[in-house]
PDB file of C-alpha atoms in Angstrom:
ATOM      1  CA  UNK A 150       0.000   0.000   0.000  1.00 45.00           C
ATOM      2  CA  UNK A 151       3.108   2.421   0.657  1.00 48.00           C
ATOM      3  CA  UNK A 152       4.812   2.019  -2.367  1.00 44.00           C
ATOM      4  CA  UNK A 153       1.314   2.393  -4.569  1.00 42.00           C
ATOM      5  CA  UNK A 154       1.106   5.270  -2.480  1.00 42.00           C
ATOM      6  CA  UNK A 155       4.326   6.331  -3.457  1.00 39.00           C
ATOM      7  CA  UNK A 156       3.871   6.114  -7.134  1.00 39.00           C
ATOM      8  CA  UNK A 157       1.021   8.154  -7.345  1.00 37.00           C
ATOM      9  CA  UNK A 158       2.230  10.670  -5.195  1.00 35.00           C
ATOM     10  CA  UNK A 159       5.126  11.032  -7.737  1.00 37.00           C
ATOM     11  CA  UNK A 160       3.130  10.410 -10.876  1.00 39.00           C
ATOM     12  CA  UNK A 161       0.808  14.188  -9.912  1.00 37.00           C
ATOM     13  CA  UNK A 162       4.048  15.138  -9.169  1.00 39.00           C
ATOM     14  CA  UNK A 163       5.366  14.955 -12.671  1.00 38.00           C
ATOM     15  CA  UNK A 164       1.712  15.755 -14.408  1.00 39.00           C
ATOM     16  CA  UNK A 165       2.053  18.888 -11.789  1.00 38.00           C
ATOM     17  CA  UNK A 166       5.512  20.197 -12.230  1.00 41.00           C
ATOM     18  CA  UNK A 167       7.339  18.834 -15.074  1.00 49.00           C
ATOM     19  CA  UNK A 168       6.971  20.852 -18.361  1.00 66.00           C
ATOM     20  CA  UNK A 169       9.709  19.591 -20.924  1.00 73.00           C
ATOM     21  CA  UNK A 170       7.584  19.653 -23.616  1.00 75.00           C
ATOM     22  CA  UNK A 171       4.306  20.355 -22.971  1.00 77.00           C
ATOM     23  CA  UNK A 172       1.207  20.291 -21.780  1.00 90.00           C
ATOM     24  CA  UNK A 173       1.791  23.242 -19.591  1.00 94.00           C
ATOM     25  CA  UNK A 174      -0.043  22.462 -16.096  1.00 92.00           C
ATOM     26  CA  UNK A 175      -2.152  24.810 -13.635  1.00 92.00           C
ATOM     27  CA  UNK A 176       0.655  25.000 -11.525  1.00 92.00           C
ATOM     28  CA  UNK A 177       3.460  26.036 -13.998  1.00 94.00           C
ATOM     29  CA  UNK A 178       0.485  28.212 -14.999  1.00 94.00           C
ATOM     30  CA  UNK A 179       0.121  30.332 -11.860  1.00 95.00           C
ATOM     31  CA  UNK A 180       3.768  30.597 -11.724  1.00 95.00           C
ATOM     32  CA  UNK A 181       4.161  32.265 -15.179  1.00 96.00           C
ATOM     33  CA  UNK A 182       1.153  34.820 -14.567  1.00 97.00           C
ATOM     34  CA  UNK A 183       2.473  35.346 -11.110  1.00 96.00           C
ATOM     35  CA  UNK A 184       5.553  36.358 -12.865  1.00 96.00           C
ATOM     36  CA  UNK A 185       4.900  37.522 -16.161  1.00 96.00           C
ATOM     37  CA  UNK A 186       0.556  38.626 -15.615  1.00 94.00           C
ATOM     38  CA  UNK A 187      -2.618  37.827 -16.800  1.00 88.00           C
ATOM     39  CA  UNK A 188      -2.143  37.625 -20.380  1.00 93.00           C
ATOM     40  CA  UNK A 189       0.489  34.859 -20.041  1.00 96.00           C
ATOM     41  CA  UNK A 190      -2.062  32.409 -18.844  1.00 96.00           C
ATOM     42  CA  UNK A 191      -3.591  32.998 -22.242  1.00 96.00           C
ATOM     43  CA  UNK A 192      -0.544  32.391 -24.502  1.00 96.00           C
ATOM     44  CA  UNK A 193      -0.455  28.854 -22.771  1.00 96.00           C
ATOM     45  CA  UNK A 194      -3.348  27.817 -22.921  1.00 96.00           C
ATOM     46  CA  UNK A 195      -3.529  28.474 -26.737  1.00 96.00           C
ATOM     47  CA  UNK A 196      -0.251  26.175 -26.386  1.00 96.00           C
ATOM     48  CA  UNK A 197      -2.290  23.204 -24.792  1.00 96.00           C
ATOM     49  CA  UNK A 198      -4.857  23.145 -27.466  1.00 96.00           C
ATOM     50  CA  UNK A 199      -2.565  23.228 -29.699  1.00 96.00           C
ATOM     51  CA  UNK A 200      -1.348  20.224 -28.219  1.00 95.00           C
ATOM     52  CA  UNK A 201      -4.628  18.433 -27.969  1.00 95.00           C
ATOM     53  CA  UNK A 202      -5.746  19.355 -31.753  1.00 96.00           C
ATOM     54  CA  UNK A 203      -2.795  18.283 -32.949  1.00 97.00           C
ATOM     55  CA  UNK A 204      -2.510  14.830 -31.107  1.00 93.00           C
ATOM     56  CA  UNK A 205      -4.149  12.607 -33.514  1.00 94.00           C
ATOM     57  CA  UNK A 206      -2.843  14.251 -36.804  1.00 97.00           C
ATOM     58  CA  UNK A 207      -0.485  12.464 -39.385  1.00 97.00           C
ATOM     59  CA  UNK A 208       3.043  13.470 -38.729  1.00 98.00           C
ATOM     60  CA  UNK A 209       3.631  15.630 -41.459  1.00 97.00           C
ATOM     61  CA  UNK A 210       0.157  17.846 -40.340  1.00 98.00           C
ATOM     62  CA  UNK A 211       1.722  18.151 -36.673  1.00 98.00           C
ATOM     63  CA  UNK A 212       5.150  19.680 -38.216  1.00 98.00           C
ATOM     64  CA  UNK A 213       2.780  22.095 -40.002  1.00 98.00           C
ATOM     65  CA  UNK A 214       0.473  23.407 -37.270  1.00 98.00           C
ATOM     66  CA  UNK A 215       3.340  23.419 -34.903  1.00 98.00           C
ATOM     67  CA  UNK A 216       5.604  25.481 -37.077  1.00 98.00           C
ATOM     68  CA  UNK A 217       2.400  27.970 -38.060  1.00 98.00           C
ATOM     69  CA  UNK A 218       1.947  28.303 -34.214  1.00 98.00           C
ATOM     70  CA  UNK A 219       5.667  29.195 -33.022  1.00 98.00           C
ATOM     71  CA  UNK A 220       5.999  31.557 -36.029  1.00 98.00           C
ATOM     72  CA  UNK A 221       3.607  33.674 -34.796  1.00 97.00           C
ATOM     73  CA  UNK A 222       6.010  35.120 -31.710  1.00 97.00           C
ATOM     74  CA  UNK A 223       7.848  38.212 -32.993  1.00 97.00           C
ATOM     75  CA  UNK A 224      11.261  37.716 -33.564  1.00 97.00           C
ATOM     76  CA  UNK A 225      13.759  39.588 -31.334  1.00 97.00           C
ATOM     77  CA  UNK A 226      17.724  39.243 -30.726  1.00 96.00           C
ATOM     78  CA  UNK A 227      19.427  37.618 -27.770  1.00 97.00           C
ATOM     79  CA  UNK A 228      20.810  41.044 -27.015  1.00 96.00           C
ATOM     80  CA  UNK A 229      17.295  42.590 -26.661  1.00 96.00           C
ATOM     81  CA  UNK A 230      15.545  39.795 -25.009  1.00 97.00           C
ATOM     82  CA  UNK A 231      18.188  39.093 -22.762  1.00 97.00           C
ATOM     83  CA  UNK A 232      21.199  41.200 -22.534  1.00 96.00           C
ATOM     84  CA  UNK A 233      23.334  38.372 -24.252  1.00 95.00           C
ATOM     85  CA  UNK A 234      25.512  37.458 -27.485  1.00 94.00           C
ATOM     86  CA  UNK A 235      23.733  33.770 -27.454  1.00 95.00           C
ATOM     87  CA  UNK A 236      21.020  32.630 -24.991  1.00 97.00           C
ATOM     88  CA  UNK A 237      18.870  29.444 -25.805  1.00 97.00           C
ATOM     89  CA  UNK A 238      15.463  29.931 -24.060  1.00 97.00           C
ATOM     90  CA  UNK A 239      13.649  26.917 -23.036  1.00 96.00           C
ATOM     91  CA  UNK A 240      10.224  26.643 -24.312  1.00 96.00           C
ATOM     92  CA  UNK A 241       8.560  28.150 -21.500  1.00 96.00           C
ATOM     93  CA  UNK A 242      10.664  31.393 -21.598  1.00 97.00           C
ATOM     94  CA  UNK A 243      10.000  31.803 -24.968  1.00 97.00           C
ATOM     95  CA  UNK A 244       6.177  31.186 -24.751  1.00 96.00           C
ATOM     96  CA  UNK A 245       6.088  33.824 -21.637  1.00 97.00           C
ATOM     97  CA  UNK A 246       7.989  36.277 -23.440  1.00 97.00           C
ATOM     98  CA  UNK A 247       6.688  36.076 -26.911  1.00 97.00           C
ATOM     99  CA  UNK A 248       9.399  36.808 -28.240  1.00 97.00           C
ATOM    100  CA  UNK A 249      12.803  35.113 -29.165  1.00 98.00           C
ATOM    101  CA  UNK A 250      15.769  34.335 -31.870  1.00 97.00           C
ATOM    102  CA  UNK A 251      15.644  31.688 -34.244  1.00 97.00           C
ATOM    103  CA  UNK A 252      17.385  29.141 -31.872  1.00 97.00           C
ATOM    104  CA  UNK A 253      14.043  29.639 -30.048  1.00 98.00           C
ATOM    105  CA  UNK A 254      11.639  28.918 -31.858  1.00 98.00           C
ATOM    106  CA  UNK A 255      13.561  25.454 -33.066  1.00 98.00           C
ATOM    107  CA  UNK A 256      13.813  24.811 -29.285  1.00 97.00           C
ATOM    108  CA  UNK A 257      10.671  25.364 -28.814  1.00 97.00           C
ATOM    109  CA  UNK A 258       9.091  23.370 -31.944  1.00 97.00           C
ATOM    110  CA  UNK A 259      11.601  20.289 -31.637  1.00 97.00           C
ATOM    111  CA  UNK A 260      10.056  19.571 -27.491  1.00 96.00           C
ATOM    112  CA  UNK A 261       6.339  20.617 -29.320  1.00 96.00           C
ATOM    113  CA  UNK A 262       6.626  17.166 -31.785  1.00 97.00           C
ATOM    114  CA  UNK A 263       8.731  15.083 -29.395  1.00 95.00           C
ATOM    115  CA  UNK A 264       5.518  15.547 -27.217  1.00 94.00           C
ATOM    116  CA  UNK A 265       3.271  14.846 -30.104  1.00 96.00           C
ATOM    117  CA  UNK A 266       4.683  11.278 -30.546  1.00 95.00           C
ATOM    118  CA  UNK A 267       7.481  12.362 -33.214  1.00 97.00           C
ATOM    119  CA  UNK A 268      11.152  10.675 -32.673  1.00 96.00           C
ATOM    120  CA  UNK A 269      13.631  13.125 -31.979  1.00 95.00           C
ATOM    121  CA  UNK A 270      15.507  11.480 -33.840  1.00 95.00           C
ATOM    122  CA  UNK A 271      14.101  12.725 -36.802  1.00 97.00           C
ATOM    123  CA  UNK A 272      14.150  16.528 -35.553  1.00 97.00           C
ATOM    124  CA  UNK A 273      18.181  18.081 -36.136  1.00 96.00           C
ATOM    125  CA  UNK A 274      18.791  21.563 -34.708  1.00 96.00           C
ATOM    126  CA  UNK A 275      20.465  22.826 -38.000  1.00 96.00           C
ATOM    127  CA  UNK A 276      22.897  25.666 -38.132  1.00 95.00           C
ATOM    128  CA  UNK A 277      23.008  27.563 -41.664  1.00 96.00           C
ATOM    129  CA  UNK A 278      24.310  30.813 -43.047  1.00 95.00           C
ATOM    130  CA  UNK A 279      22.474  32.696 -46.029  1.00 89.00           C
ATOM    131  CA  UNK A 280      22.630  36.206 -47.243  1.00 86.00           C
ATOM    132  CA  UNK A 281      21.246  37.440 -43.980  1.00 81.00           C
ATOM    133  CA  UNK A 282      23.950  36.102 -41.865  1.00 88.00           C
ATOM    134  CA  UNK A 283      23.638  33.065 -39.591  1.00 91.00           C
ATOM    135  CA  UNK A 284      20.516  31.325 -38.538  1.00 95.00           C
ATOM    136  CA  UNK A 285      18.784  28.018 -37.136  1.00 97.00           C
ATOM    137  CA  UNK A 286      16.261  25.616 -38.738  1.00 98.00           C
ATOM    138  CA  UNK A 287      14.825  22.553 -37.567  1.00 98.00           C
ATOM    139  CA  UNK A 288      15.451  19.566 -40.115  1.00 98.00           C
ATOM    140  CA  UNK A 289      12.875  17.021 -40.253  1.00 98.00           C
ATOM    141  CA  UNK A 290      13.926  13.827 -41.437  1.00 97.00           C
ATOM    142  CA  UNK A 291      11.350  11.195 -42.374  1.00 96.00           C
ATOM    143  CA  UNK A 292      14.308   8.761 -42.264  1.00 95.00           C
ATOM    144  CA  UNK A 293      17.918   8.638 -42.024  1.00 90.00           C
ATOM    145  CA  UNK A 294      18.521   8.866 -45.617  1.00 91.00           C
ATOM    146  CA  UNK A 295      15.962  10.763 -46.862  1.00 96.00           C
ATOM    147  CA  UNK A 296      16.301  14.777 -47.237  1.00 97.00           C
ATOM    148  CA  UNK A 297      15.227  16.905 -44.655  1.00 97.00           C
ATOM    149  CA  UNK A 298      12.176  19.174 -44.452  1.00 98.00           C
ATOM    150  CA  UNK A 299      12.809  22.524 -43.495  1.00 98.00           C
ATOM    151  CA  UNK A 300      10.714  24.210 -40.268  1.00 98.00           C
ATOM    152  CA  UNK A 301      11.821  27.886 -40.229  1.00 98.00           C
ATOM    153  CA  UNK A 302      10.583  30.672 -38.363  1.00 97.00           C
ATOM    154  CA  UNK A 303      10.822  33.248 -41.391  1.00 95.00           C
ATOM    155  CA  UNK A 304       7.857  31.328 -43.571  1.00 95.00           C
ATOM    156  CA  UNK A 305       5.192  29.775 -43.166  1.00 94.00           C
ATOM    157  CA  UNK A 306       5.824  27.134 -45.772  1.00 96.00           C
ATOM    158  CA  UNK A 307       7.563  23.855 -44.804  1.00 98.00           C
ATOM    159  CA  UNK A 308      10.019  22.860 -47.586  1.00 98.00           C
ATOM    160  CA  UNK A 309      12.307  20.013 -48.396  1.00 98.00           C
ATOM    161  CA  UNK A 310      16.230  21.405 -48.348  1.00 97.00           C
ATOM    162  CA  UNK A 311      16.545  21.206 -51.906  1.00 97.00           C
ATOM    163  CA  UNK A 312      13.725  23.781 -52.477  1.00 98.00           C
ATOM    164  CA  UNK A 313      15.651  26.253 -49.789  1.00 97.00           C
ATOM    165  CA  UNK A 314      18.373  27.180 -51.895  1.00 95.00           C
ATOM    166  CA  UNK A 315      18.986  30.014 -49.507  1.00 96.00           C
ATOM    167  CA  UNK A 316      20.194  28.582 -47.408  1.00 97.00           C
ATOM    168  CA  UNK A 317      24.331  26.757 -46.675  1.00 96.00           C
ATOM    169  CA  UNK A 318      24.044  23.978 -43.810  1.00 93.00           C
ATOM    170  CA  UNK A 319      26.641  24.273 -41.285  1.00 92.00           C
ATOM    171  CA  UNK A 320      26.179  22.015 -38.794  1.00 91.00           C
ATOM    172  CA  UNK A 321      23.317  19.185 -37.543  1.00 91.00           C
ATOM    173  CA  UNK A 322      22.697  18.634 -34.073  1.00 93.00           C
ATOM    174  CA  UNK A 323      20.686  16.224 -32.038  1.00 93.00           C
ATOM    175  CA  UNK A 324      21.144  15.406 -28.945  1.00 88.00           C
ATOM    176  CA  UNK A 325      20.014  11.579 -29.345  1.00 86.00           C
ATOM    177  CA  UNK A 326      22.209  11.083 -32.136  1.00 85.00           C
ATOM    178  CA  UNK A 327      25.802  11.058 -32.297  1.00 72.00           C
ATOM    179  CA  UNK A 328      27.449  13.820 -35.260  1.00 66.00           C
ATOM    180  CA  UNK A 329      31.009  14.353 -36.570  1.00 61.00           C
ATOM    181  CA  UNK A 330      29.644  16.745 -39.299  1.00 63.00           C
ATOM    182  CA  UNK A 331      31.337  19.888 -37.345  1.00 68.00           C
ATOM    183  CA  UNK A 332      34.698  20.794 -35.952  1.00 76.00           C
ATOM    184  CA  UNK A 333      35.195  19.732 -32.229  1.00 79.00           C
ATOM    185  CA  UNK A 334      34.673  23.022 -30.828  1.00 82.00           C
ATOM    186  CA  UNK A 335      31.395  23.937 -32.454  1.00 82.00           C
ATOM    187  CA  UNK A 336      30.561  20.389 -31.499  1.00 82.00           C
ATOM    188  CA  UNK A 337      31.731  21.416 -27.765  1.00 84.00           C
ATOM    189  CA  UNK A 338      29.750  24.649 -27.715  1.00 88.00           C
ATOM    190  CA  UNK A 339      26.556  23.090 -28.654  1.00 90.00           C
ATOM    191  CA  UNK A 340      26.468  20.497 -26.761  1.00 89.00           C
ATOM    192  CA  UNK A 341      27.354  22.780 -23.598  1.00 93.00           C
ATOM    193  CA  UNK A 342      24.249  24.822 -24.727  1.00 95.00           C
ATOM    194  CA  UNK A 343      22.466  21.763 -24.875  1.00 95.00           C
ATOM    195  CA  UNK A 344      23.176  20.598 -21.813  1.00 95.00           C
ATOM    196  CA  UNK A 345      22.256  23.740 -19.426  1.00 95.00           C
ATOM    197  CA  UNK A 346      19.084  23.910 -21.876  1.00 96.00           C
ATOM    198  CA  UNK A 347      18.226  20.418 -20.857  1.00 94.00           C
ATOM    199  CA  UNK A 348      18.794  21.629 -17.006  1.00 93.00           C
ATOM    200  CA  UNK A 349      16.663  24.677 -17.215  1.00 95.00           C
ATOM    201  CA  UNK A 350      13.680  22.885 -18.932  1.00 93.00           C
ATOM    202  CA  UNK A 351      13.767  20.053 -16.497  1.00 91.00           C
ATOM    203  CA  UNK A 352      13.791  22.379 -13.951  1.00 92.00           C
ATOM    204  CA  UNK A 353      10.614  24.464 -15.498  1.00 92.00           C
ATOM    205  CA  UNK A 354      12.767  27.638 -15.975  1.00 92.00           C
ATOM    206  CA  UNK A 355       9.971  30.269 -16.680  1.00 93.00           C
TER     207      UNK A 355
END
């Protein structure tokens, strides 16, 4: 009786407190507007639904409604948002400030469809350079081999790679697969961003 006890004490636990992906609970909830106000509540709620609607969709619909969704926060530079060169919000910082850089948003949309059933091992955080300087994408790929479908918070329109002549990959990352695709210090960096991302998310950083 003590240990079923036990488990369901630490089962509302985790439906109470943990975020890391989504959906947001009433708790996390009266954090935020405790922190942030009213309108915040709002914001994440929308976020559940979207959640819910989306639950039962084919794969390739939940890329598209959760890249429409995340595209509508404003885009804003680390410096403004947060007095830094190179900040990676978790998802709940960028949902309760509306606002965010590109790494956001791919943040954001890759713990959206890991949440929604999708392997992360299909989702790559994907560093690329065009003629507006360096940016982030989230790859998609249906399978290892196959090419990638572009989520990108500057359209609307999810491509495959070859139709985003744009843009120059750099460098893949995912943190469930290993990569040799980049030197070791970019390698380093990213996976030290990665790692006090992972931190602040499991820790519902708001």
């Amino acid at each position: 009786m003590q240990k079923t006890r036990l488990l369901v004490l630490l089962s509302l636990a985790t439906s109470l407190f943990a975020f890391n992906g989504g959906p947001v609970s009433e708790k996390i909830m009266e954090k935020a507007e405790k922190k942030y106000g009213g309108k915040v509540v709002s914001r994440l709620l929308k976020y559940n639904k979207l959640l819910t609607r989306a639950e039962q969709m084919q794969e390739r619909n939940k890329l598209q409604i959760v890249n429409t969704f995340f595209n509508q926060v404003p885009l804003v530079s680390d410096k403004q948002n947060w007095k830094q060169e190179d900040y990676w919000a978790t998802p709940l910082e960028f949902l309760c400030r509306a606002k965010g850089d590109s790494e956001d948003y791919v943040i954001a949309k890759y713990f959206a469809l890991k949440t929604l059933g999708v392997d992360p091992k299909k989702l790559y955080f994907t560093y690329v350079s065009s003629d507006k300087g360096s940016h982030m994408v989230l790859s998609y790929f249906e399978s290892p081999k196959a090419e990638p479908f572009i989520l990108d918070n500057t359209t609307a329109e999810i491509q495959s790679a070859s139709e985003r002549s744009d843009l120059t990959p750099v460098y893949h990352f995912n943190p469930s697969v290993d990569q040799n695709t980049a030197s070791k210090e970019l390698q380093q960096s990213t996976h030290k961003k990665w790692e006090k991302l992972h931190k602040r998310v499991q820790r519902n950083k708001l």
